[in-house]
Every structure is written in structure tokens, then in C-alpha cells.
Amino acid sequence: MAISNNRLTKEQYIQNFSDIHPPFEHPEGAIIEANRCLNCYDAPCTKSCPTSIDVPLFIRQISTDNLKGSAKTILSSNIMGAACSKVCPVEKLCEGACVYNLLDEKPIEIAKLQRYSAEKAIINNWKLFERKQAIGKKVAIVGAGPAGLACAHALAKEGIDVTIFEKESKGGGLMTYGVAAYKVSDKLCDDEVDFILSIGGIEVKYNKTLGIDFSIADLQKQFDAVFLGIGVGIANTLNIPGEDLEGVEDAISFIYDIRTKNHNSIKIGDKVAVIGMGMTAIDAATQSKRLGAEEVIMIYRRTENEKPCTQVELDIAKLDGCSFIWLASPKEIRGENGKVKSIVCNKMELGEPDASGRKSPIETGETFEIEVDMVIKATGQMPYLDIINQSEVKNNKGKILIDKSNSTNLKGVFAGGDAVNGGKEVVDAVQAGKDAAKAILEYLI
Amino acid sequence: MANLQSNFLGIKSPNPFWLASAPPTDKKINVLRAFEAGWGGVVWKTLGSQIKNVSSRYSAIGYNGRRAVGFNNIELISDRPLEINLKEIIEVLKLFPDRAMVVSLMADNDRDSWHEMVKKVEDTGAHGIELNFGCPHGMVERGMGAAVGQDPEIAKMVVEWVMEVATIPIITKLTPNVHSVVPGAIAAIEGGTNGLSLINTIQSITGIDLDTLVPNPNVGGQSVYGGYCGPAVKPIALKFLTTLSQDEKINQVPISGIGGITTWKDAAEFMLLGASNVQVCTAAMVSGFKIITDLCDGLNNWMDEKGYKTIDDFIGLSVPKITKWEELDLNFHIVANINQDKCIHCGLCYIACEDTSHQAINIERGNPYNNYTINEPECVGCNLCQIVCPVTECITMVEQRKGDESINWIEFQKRGLKLNDH
Ligand SMILES: Cc1cc2nc3c(=O)[nH]c(=O)nc-3n(C[C@H](O)[C@H](O)[C@H](O)COP(=O)(O)OP(=O)(O)OC[C@H]3O[C@@H](n4cnc5c(N)ncnc54)[C@H](O)[C@@H]3O)c2cc1C
Ligand SMILES: Cc1cc2nc3c(=O)[nH]c(=O)nc-3n(C[C@H](O)[C@H](O)[C@H](O)COP(=O)(O)O)c2cc1C
Ligand code: SF4
């Protein structure tokens, strides 16, 4: 057993990381699907979209050949509507609420339709938004992720001059560095950032890190308001022996590499254990398999009923050939010559519901050991506690606290996205950015 | 198994489905294929003096992604030499003696031309002749087709010319491009026609290319009014048919129903409103001759279910059910009812009634699903909510009479009853 790269041919890598949800290849497909839409009143899909996209309207616009109108309907509610059409867990959002579900019929393919028009706007750089004349107010945004970009766009549109400070060399946040490679292409992420910035009035300073290059206090001095959209950091530690062995990886860094390096350069084990059952765990497991791991075992401390990922995500992992050990919690990672050799787990059973309402896992006292050469940790992400604590901003273990008007306890400092909610979806971050922009405008004008 | 056989003026066919005079019946090759597929008969594409067609001939309108719900053409009568058509008719008759062969005619507007044409057709052994008084384009300018059909005097005269020589049944095909088809039908009957058929196509413009601004079909940058047909015209055809079926003078002769017939249900409706048989054009053009299988099969199953042994058992049964508005019972009242178990919460009933009808649906907002119930006192029983509801039998209209006695408008006025009950 060994960890190695270059496990597959070039063609296999391409095949394994190609678009998992192919688009409508022909207008006919989109039009047939658009016409299946019932155009509900006070539509459940719209109500189930965190950004409240007027779904019946944009679908109707596809059916009447008004694609620009359709793209504008989507993007004015959700400026990352093209990306969201590929990464949103729609089965628990819009499509999950489609009334066709109540007829036991296939819901409208809302995401696929959304992609159909929104992606065209990005690729063809349709000029759908116009910036109002500058009003002489300056806002600093930290983080060019979905929250920061959505906030920036909404502010720039109203004539605010925006400066974004971003620690990486590209925008998009976890869209560019986190989301599974088979869901979005790097090109689309780049194009989407360009599209958002094309409204004008937004300057991005890349490779500038809060806490190293500048402080929140600096920004407060130089700008009329500040928005913090820095997201959350690497995966939580397991706090068990053996975590420092070679072959123990954090899912966020592992996926970061997949998104930023050539796939054949990424090392993967023969037998990989992935700890956790959230979306990130699924992405780490499926992409391990797609990189050529022989066996991928997902380990989760509760049962399938309590899983935090959606059924659709779990099915992807199943189809990719991952296996699952339910009711197991890592106890120790054992090594040989400093390298991972096996993982020991506690067998769990379900007890009373915990704070999340799900039955809590309790140790049975029994353990088991399985041989693996790689362990990927994916049990939630750690907020940037150090950076946050350099300032006076109020937080809960690193998660920034905001009030109803999206404001932190610091004057003129607002926050939103993963940095506040601890890690949800892109679409939630976009809405948080929009909400904060609204609050900032109220604060400034 | 019900008996689908049809006897129209002595012209027998194994089923009541004929192909209407149009491209599907233009040539031997088409008609043979139609008969092989099972069609009961054809009305051969209209013969007359030689004409020339343009290129780019058809256009259509689609609705909600469905193509060709309305179809339009600017073709003229047959553009093939008369002699070839006549020769092919003879050949087909020999190969399929059990099918109806009717030939459509539109001769030049003089007695001798009509006499000559009728004789030529009779010489083929054809079973009947349909007089095309209905083609709405091209021919009109030449004093033929709809021009004939639009003027009862001329129509009567032409029918008389035909009847002077005809020895086989004559069917007069009426144009719908008139305020009422009744005068034309009466004129044709006075002229001696044995039967009637309707409708021919309705003058139309189906749409405009929004890039070139040329209406379609585009003939080198220009267009003309065309003739409209297909599913979209069915309701208009049914209405015209019924006005004939209800007229005592007219309903003595059999009527062949045409216009938008696409399914066996459409056919049943035409026959219930008095058509002795039906003719189909667009549905065959859009879907091919194979549709005859379900036309026959569907009609047959329905007849079995209803206990009709022959088509004569149900022809005309719905005619008496169309009355005058003033004879309708004003005490008849229905209200909508939403079956909550079937409701999928789409809200279409609510918004339709709220925006455009009587604000008779209550909404109880929820996330993500709202609940909808009927506010019965406000409901006028218009059916709009039921029409827009996407779920079968979710909304039903429940009878809640306003009084036991049936009272129509005439009686209502006589008694001086209160008008406004809102
Ligand atoms: C592996 C993985 C898979 C995911 N898959 C999905 C999915 O399929 N669908 C979905 O909807 N969501 C998915 N998510 C979640 C989604 O990516 C996030 O919810 C979303 O990106 C949050 O947006 P944000 O702007 O709040 O934060 P981020 O996207 O994290 O953006 C924060 C930005 O701030 C920058 N930054 C951080 N610290 C500093 C600093 N000190 N100074 C300057 N800049 C800084 C970061 O570089 C980044 O660009 C996934 C997340 C992960 C980790
Ligand atoms: C392309 C085309 C050509 C037609 N040509 C004739 C014709 O030559 N003579 C005629 O009587 N009717 C003609 N019609 C009318 C049809 O016979 C028929 O009356 C009409 O299309 C309505 O029936 P439908 O809705 O089933 O098509 C033509 C229709 C079409 C579509
Ligand atoms: S029948 Fe008409 S008035 Fe009555 S509830 Fe339905 S839409 Fe409203």
C-alpha cells in the first residue's frame, strides 16, 4: 500500500473530472423542459431559494425565447446564479419544493434551465447591469468569495467605490478552491468573477491578507464601511492520536490542490478513509476515487438517516464505488515509519436527540481497526479564530456575530457568508452578501 | 367490437375516416400508402385547370413548445396535369375497390367546363365528387373557390350546372370565410347537392419573422393570406357544423365534418354534432398516415364502452344539447371545490380567480406551500380555476342550485326578477 500520483491516463483524468451535470445540448431540450413548468403562483421553488430567484419568470422567459431577460431575472437575485446552477444542492432547495414532487413526477430541472440562460450571460458577457454614478463613498470588502463578490456587485451598482482584499491570487473563494472539480470548471469560475467585476467600480487587490498585510482597524480608517467575507479555514482536527502521521490530510487542503494543480500530480492512497458525511466529505471521497484510489471508505458516527449530506450527494459517492461504515468514530490513527497504516474506530450506537435534533452517537466500548494508507478529515471547517481575535470583533469560537442589520459590534463593519454561519452553501453566502450590501447602503446613505 | 362502417350517400367505406382533399391525396403514391395504413377513403386533391404553385408554401403556429397546433398554406389546387391524376385515380380504384374515392373539383367558372370535368371524373369510376367552393386563396382572384362559396347565388348556379350531368353523389364543400355558412348551404341544397362538407381553411396570417419582418410563409420577401387549419380551428369548425345540423332545411342532407380533427375524440365530437363522417388533413400531414390506427381503435373502444353498435347510433346526439342562451336555466348554479388531497399547491387557481375572475379563492400562506380553499358565496361557477388546474379532478364543480324550478331568461324577465345578486 502506498500513496502515489499519476495513477491514471490523461483521458481517465479528463473523463473523471468532466461536468457531472451536463447542460442542455440543444435549445429544444430547454424549451420542452421550460414548457413543462406550471408557472406556479407564489412559487414554492422561489420561496425555497435562499436568494429568492423568480424561478417561474426566468423559466417563462426561456420558453418565450427571451434569454437575456431570463439571465437578468436570475442574476439580479443571485449574481452567482450560473455557478449556483451547478453547485446548489437543489434537491433540498428549489427542485425539492417543485410541486411536481407532490404528483410523484420528476421536478422541473430548475438548475439546468438556470444554467441554460445564466451561463450564456457569463460566456457572452451580456451587459445586463449598469452602475449608477459614483456617489463618493468607499467600502472595503475582505474576501473575494461568493459573499464578498455579491456584496461588491450590489454596492458597485449603487455607485459605491469598492475595494476587495483577497488573500489568494484569484477570486471566487471556495467556488474556485473548494467545490468539486466535476461540478464547475476553472474557466467558468474565472469568467464569472470577470462578469461580476465588469460592472465597474470594483478594484480587487489580490494576495493581500487580513491579519498580515492590514487590520480591520486600518480598513475602518480608510473606508466608509467594511464587509468581512473571509469564509472559514481548513477542516477541524479530530483530536486523536496519530493525526500528524504522513498520509493524514485535511479535506480543504486536499481539494484546494485538486482545484489548483494538475490532477496527475495529486497523490492519493490505495485505501483511503474519509471521516465525515457532509458535502465536503462526499467531495473528498468521490474525488479520491476519481484520482484512482482503489478503495475509499467513508466513516460516519451516526447512521444514514442522520447524514448531513443530501441523498443525491450520497448516491454520487455510492456510484463512484465508495463504501460506508456507519456508526463509527475514529479513535486513533496508527502508523509505521511515520506513515499511516491503519485507523482504529469506536463502534457507536444512537442515543437521545442532541441539539441538532438528530440522535446523538454514543460509544459502545467496542472498537475495530482497518488498514488504510490515507485518512482525509472532513468533519466541518475551523473558523479563522486567530485573525478574528486580532480585532475586537465579537464572535462565537471564531464565527463572527452580526445583528439583524448584518453589522458586527464594530462601527461600520459588516460580515456575512461562511465566516458568520460557519459553513453553508454558495447560495447562502450570496444572499448574505446581498443583505449586507443593503444594510451598508442604509448605513451610508 | 363496434362496427365502424360508414355509408355516406351510398359511398361505402370500412371506417368513417377520409383524408381531406389536400397534399395527402394528391398522388397515387400517397393514396396507396394511406389505404395500406387503413384510411377509409379519400377526397382526391382538387382538380381543375392547370395552375402553378409558389415555393415556400406552409407555415404554422406552435404553442407551449408543441409544434403546428395551427397550420397554414398558400397552395392552390392540384398542380399536376389532369390526365395523370385521372389515370392514377383509375389505378387506385382497381387496387382498393373497398375504399371511398371522391374527387374534388374546381372547374373554370362556366357551365361547359364544369360539365366536362364532371364527366371526366365519372369516367374514372370514382364514387363521388366534392365541389371545392372553399379554397380561400389564389383561386379567389380567378373567380373560383371561396368566391363561389361566398356568394350563395353563384354557388347555387354552379351546383345546378353540375347536377345537370352528374350521375354520382355530389358533395359541396363550404368555405368558413363567411359570417354564416347557412345561406351557402341552403343555396347548394337548392341547387341540388346531395351532401355537404365543411370546413375548408380559414384565411389567416400565422406570424411574422421578427428578424426579416416578413410574415410567413416567406416567398422571396413577401407573403399572402393563407388558409388556416389544424387543431386550432376545431372549435370554429364544430360551431359551423352545428349551425348546419340545427337547420331543418339543411340537415336533410349528410354532412362530412372537417377541420382540425386530430384524435378519435375530435372525430366523435364532429359526429355527435351531426357529421356523418369526417375528413382529416393536417393531422395526417403532421404525423403521417399511421394515426389512422388510433383514430379507429379509440373510436371503437369508446363506442363499445357506450354501447353504440354502429356510428349511426350516435351521429347527431349532441345537436339538441346546443340551445339559445336565453333558454338556459338561470337557477342552475355550480361552485368550485378543491380536493385538498389532490392539490399540489401551485396556486394557479388562486391567481386566476384573484386577478381575473371573482376573488373567490382563499389563500393561507405557508412555506413553501400555500393552501387554497373556495369562498363559496363569491364563486360564480365560471370554471376558470378548474380550467387552469394542472391536476385531473382536483377541482370539481359542484351543483348548488339557486332554486328547484328551471327558469330561463325570458321567464326571468317576464317575472321581473332582481338582476343584480352580487
Ligand atoms: C469542499 C467543499 C465543497 C463545497 N461544495 C459546495 C457545493 O457543492 N455547493 C455549494 O453551494 N457550496 C459548497 N461548498 C460551500 C461553499 O463553497 C461556501 O459556502 C461558500 O463558498 C462560502 O462563501 P464565502 O464567500 O462566505 O466564503 P469563501 O468562499 O470561503 O470565500 C472567502 C474568501 O475570503 C478569502 N480570505 C480568507 N481569509 C482571508 C484573509 N485573512 N484575508 C483576505 N482574504 C481572505 C478566501 O481566500 C476566499 O476567497 C463547499 C465547500 C467546501 C469546503
Ligand atoms: C396544404 C393544404 C392544401 C389544401 N388543398 C386543398 C384543396 O386543394 N382542396 C380543398 O378542398 N381543400 C384543400 N385543403 C383544405 C383541407 O382539405 C381541409 O379542408 C382543411 O385543411 C381543414 O382540415 P384539417 O384541419 O384536418 O387540416 C388544403 C389544406 C392544406 C393544409
Ligand atoms: S369557478 Fe370561477 S369564480 Fe368560482 S372559484 Fe373558480 S375561478 Fe373563481
PDB file of N, CA and C in Angstrom, chain A residues 5-54:
ATOM      1  N   ASN A   5       1.002   9.447  -7.043  1.00  0.00           N
ATOM      2  CA  ASN A   5       0.246  10.210  -8.036  1.00  0.00           C
ATOM      3  C   ASN A   5       0.332   9.484  -9.377  1.00  0.00           C
ATOM      4  N   ASN A   6      -0.169  10.164 -10.446  1.00  0.00           N
ATOM      5  CA  ASN A   6      -0.052   9.583 -11.790  1.00  0.00           C
ATOM      6  C   ASN A   6      -0.648   8.188 -11.892  1.00  0.00           C
ATOM      7  N   ARG A   7      -1.779   7.983 -11.282  1.00  0.00           N
ATOM      8  CA  ARG A   7      -2.370   6.643 -11.264  1.00  0.00           C
ATOM      9  C   ARG A   7      -3.161   6.344 -12.536  1.00  0.00           C
ATOM     10  N   LEU A   8      -3.562   7.389 -13.234  1.00  0.00           N
ATOM     11  CA  LEU A   8      -4.472   7.189 -14.372  1.00  0.00           C
ATOM     12  C   LEU A   8      -3.889   7.781 -15.648  1.00  0.00           C
ATOM     13  N   THR A   9      -4.517   7.461 -16.773  1.00  0.00           N
ATOM     14  CA  THR A   9      -4.099   8.078 -18.032  1.00  0.00           C
ATOM     15  C   THR A   9      -4.719   9.471 -18.101  1.00  0.00           C
ATOM     16  N   LYS A  10      -4.195  10.264 -19.029  1.00  0.00           N
ATOM     17  CA  LYS A  10      -4.704  11.618 -19.229  1.00  0.00           C
ATOM     18  C   LYS A  10      -6.212  11.577 -19.516  1.00  0.00           C
ATOM     19  N   GLU A  11      -6.615  10.633 -20.364  1.00  0.00           N
ATOM     20  CA  GLU A  11      -8.029  10.529 -20.747  1.00  0.00           C
ATOM     21  C   GLU A  11      -8.896  10.193 -19.532  1.00  0.00           C
ATOM     22  N   GLN A  12      -8.347   9.303 -18.689  1.00  0.00           N
ATOM     23  CA  GLN A  12      -9.126   8.923 -17.499  1.00  0.00           C
ATOM     24  C   GLN A  12      -9.329  10.112 -16.566  1.00  0.00           C
ATOM     25  N   TYR A  13      -8.277  10.903 -16.389  1.00  0.00           N
ATOM     26  CA  TYR A  13      -8.426  12.099 -15.546  1.00  0.00           C
ATOM     27  C   TYR A  13      -9.495  13.034 -16.122  1.00  0.00           C
ATOM     28  N   ILE A  14      -9.411  13.237 -17.446  1.00  0.00           N
ATOM     29  CA  ILE A  14     -10.383  14.149 -18.070  1.00  0.00           C
ATOM     30  C   ILE A  14     -11.801  13.623 -17.871  1.00  0.00           C
ATOM     31  N   GLN A  15     -11.965  12.340 -18.147  1.00  0.00           N
ATOM     32  CA  GLN A  15     -13.280  11.710 -18.011  1.00  0.00           C
ATOM     33  C   GLN A  15     -13.792  11.839 -16.568  1.00  0.00           C
ATOM     34  N   ASN A  16     -12.920  11.549 -15.597  1.00  0.00           N
ATOM     35  CA  ASN A  16     -13.344  11.526 -14.196  1.00  0.00           C
ATOM     36  C   ASN A  16     -13.699  12.906 -13.652  1.00  0.00           C
ATOM     37  N   PHE A  17     -13.118  13.945 -14.251  1.00  0.00           N
ATOM     38  CA  PHE A  17     -13.378  15.274 -13.707  1.00  0.00           C
ATOM     39  C   PHE A  17     -14.219  16.136 -14.648  1.00  0.00           C
ATOM     40  N   SER A  18     -14.878  15.471 -15.619  1.00  0.00           N
ATOM     41  CA  SER A  18     -15.746  16.254 -16.515  1.00  0.00           C
ATOM     42  C   SER A  18     -17.076  16.522 -15.816  1.00  0.00           C
ATOM     43  N   ASP A  19     -17.783  17.495 -16.357  1.00  0.00           N
ATOM     44  CA  ASP A  19     -19.049  18.002 -15.836  1.00  0.00           C
ATOM     45  C   ASP A  19     -20.027  16.900 -15.418  1.00  0.00           C
ATOM     46  N   ILE A  20     -20.376  16.854 -14.148  1.00  0.00           N
ATOM     47  CA  ILE A  20     -21.253  15.785 -13.669  1.00  0.00           C
ATOM     48  C   ILE A  20     -22.718  16.028 -14.054  1.00  0.00           C
ATOM     49  N   HIS A  21     -23.068  17.296 -14.231  1.00  0.00           N
ATOM     50  CA  HIS A  21     -24.442  17.618 -14.665  1.00  0.00           C
ATOM     51  C   HIS A  21     -24.364  18.278 -16.028  1.00  0.00           C
ATOM     52  N   PRO A  22     -24.397  17.516 -17.114  1.00  0.00           N
ATOM     53  CA  PRO A  22     -24.234  18.148 -18.428  1.00  0.00           C
ATOM     54  C   PRO A  22     -25.368  19.140 -18.714  1.00  0.00           C
ATOM     55  N   PRO A  23     -25.077  20.183 -19.483  1.00  0.00           N
ATOM     56  CA  PRO A  23     -26.097  21.192 -19.782  1.00  0.00           C
ATOM     57  C   PRO A  23     -27.050  20.688 -20.858  1.00  0.00           C
ATOM     58  N   PHE A  24     -28.100  21.472 -21.134  1.00  0.00           N
ATOM     59  CA  PHE A  24     -28.928  21.181 -22.311  1.00  0.00           C
ATOM     60  C   PHE A  24     -28.044  21.384 -23.530  1.00  0.00           C
ATOM     61  N   GLU A  25     -27.934  20.362 -24.362  1.00  0.00           N
ATOM     62  CA  GLU A  25     -27.077  20.477 -25.537  1.00  0.00           C
ATOM     63  C   GLU A  25     -27.778  21.292 -26.622  1.00  0.00           C
ATOM     64  N   HIS A  26     -29.127  21.237 -26.634  1.00  0.00           N
ATOM     65  CA  HIS A  26     -29.879  21.888 -27.711  1.00  0.00           C
ATOM     66  C   HIS A  26     -31.001  22.731 -27.115  1.00  0.00           C
ATOM     67  N   PRO A  27     -31.349  23.809 -27.795  1.00  0.00           N
ATOM     68  CA  PRO A  27     -32.441  24.649 -27.288  1.00  0.00           C
ATOM     69  C   PRO A  27     -33.727  23.854 -27.102  1.00  0.00           C
ATOM     70  N   GLU A  28     -33.965  22.858 -27.954  1.00  0.00           N
ATOM     71  CA  GLU A  28     -35.228  22.105 -27.853  1.00  0.00           C
ATOM     72  C   GLU A  28     -35.392  21.528 -26.451  1.00  0.00           C
ATOM     73  N   GLY A  29     -34.304  20.961 -25.932  1.00  0.00           N
ATOM     74  CA  GLY A  29     -34.382  20.340 -24.612  1.00  0.00           C
ATOM     75  C   GLY A  29     -34.813  21.354 -23.582  1.00  0.00           C
ATOM     76  N   ALA A  30     -34.209  22.529 -23.641  1.00  0.00           N
ATOM     77  CA  ALA A  30     -34.531  23.578 -22.673  1.00  0.00           C
ATOM     78  C   ALA A  30     -35.978  24.020 -22.842  1.00  0.00           C
ATOM     79  N   ILE A  31     -36.417  24.139 -24.075  1.00  0.00           N
ATOM     80  CA  ILE A  31     -37.768  24.650 -24.302  1.00  0.00           C
ATOM     81  C   ILE A  31     -38.824  23.640 -23.876  1.00  0.00           C
ATOM     82  N   ILE A  32     -38.566  22.383 -24.148  1.00  0.00           N
ATOM     83  CA  ILE A  32     -39.522  21.350 -23.708  1.00  0.00           C
ATOM     84  C   ILE A  32     -39.622  21.382 -22.178  1.00  0.00           C
ATOM     85  N   GLU A  33     -38.470  21.448 -21.532  1.00  0.00           N
ATOM     86  CA  GLU A  33     -38.477  21.444 -20.067  1.00  0.00           C
ATOM     87  C   GLU A  33     -39.120  22.726 -19.541  1.00  0.00           C
ATOM     88  N   ALA A  34     -38.808  23.849 -20.179  1.00  0.00           N
ATOM     89  CA  ALA A  34     -39.378  25.130 -19.738  1.00  0.00           C
ATOM     90  C   ALA A  34     -40.901  25.089 -19.858  1.00  0.00           C
ATOM     91  N   ASN A  35     -41.384  24.465 -20.893  1.00  0.00           N
ATOM     92  CA  ASN A  35     -42.832  24.415 -21.085  1.00  0.00           C
ATOM     93  C   ASN A  35     -43.523  23.450 -20.142  1.00  0.00           C
ATOM     94  N   ARG A  36     -42.755  22.588 -19.528  1.00  0.00           N
ATOM     95  CA  ARG A  36     -43.337  21.684 -18.539  1.00  0.00           C
ATOM     96  C   ARG A  36     -43.639  22.442 -17.245  1.00  0.00           C
ATOM     97  N   CYS A  37     -42.959  23.567 -17.061  1.00  0.00           N
ATOM     98  CA  CYS A  37     -43.147  24.358 -15.838  1.00  0.00           C
ATOM     99  C   CYS A  37     -44.575  24.877 -15.766  1.00  0.00           C
ATOM    100  N   LEU A  38     -45.187  24.755 -14.602  1.00  0.00           N
ATOM    101  CA  LEU A  38     -46.581  25.174 -14.438  1.00  0.00           C
ATOM    102  C   LEU A  38     -46.705  26.663 -14.158  1.00  0.00           C
ATOM    103  N   ASN A  39     -45.598  27.330 -13.911  1.00  0.00           N
ATOM    104  CA  ASN A  39     -45.654  28.757 -13.620  1.00  0.00           C
ATOM    105  C   ASN A  39     -46.467  29.040 -12.367  1.00  0.00           C
ATOM    106  N   CYS A  40     -46.161  28.374 -11.310  1.00  0.00           N
ATOM    107  CA  CYS A  40     -46.927  28.494 -10.068  1.00  0.00           C
ATOM    108  C   CYS A  40     -47.008  29.940  -9.591  1.00  0.00           C
ATOM    109  N   TYR A  41     -48.081  30.211  -8.882  1.00  0.00           N
ATOM    110  CA  TYR A  41     -48.216  31.499  -8.198  1.00  0.00           C
ATOM    111  C   TYR A  41     -47.505  31.395  -6.842  1.00  0.00           C
ATOM    112  N   ASP A  42     -46.838  32.462  -6.422  1.00  0.00           N
ATOM    113  CA  ASP A  42     -46.134  32.477  -5.136  1.00  0.00           C
ATOM    114  C   ASP A  42     -45.329  31.177  -5.006  1.00  0.00           C
ATOM    115  N   ALA A  43     -44.478  30.975  -5.985  1.00  0.00           N
ATOM    116  CA  ALA A  43     -43.933  29.653  -6.273  1.00  0.00           C
ATOM    117  C   ALA A  43     -43.084  29.070  -5.141  1.00  0.00           C
ATOM    118  N   PRO A  44     -43.360  27.811  -4.788  1.00  0.00           N
ATOM    119  CA  PRO A  44     -42.585  27.141  -3.741  1.00  0.00           C
ATOM    120  C   PRO A  44     -41.085  27.085  -4.064  1.00  0.00           C
ATOM    121  N   CYS A  45     -40.739  26.991  -5.344  1.00  0.00           N
ATOM    122  CA  CYS A  45     -39.309  26.947  -5.705  1.00  0.00           C
ATOM    123  C   CYS A  45     -38.642  28.266  -5.343  1.00  0.00           C
ATOM    124  N   THR A  46     -39.293  29.364  -5.677  1.00  0.00           N
ATOM    125  CA  THR A  46     -38.736  30.678  -5.359  1.00  0.00           C
ATOM    126  C   THR A  46     -38.589  30.841  -3.856  1.00  0.00           C
ATOM    127  N   LYS A  47     -39.628  30.380  -3.136  1.00  0.00           N
ATOM    128  CA  LYS A  47     -39.580  30.521  -1.682  1.00  0.00           C
ATOM    129  C   LYS A  47     -38.496  29.645  -1.069  1.00  0.00           C
ATOM    130  N   SER A  48     -38.099  28.595  -1.806  1.00  0.00           N
ATOM    131  CA  SER A  48     -37.085  27.692  -1.261  1.00  0.00           C
ATOM    132  C   SER A  48     -35.689  28.031  -1.740  1.00  0.00           C
ATOM    133  N   CYS A  49     -35.572  29.107  -2.516  1.00  0.00           N
ATOM    134  CA  CYS A  49     -34.250  29.554  -2.945  1.00  0.00           C
ATOM    135  C   CYS A  49     -33.777  30.625  -1.964  1.00  0.00           C
ATOM    136  N   PRO A  50     -32.618  30.434  -1.336  1.00  0.00           N
ATOM    137  CA  PRO A  50     -32.156  31.438  -0.374  1.00  0.00           C
ATOM    138  C   PRO A  50     -32.031  32.835  -0.997  1.00  0.00           C
ATOM    139  N   THR A  51     -31.819  32.910  -2.321  1.00  0.00           N
ATOM    140  CA  THR A  51     -31.743  34.238  -2.944  1.00  0.00           C
ATOM    141  C   THR A  51     -33.062  34.640  -3.598  1.00  0.00           C
ATOM    142  N   SER A  52     -34.100  33.820  -3.440  1.00  0.00           N
ATOM    143  CA  SER A  52     -35.439  34.127  -3.959  1.00  0.00           C
ATOM    144  C   SER A  52     -35.464  34.460  -5.452  1.00  0.00           C
ATOM    145  N   ILE A  53     -34.762  33.685  -6.250  1.00  0.00           N
ATOM    146  CA  ILE A  53     -34.839  33.893  -7.707  1.00  0.00           C
ATOM    147  C   ILE A  53     -36.290  33.666  -8.143  1.00  0.00           C
ATOM    148  N   ASP A  54     -36.803  34.535  -9.013  1.00  0.00           N
ATOM    149  CA  ASP A  54     -38.154  34.351  -9.547  1.00  0.00           C
ATOM    150  C   ASP A  54     -38.093  33.247 -10.605  1.00  0.00           C
TER     151      ASP A  54
END
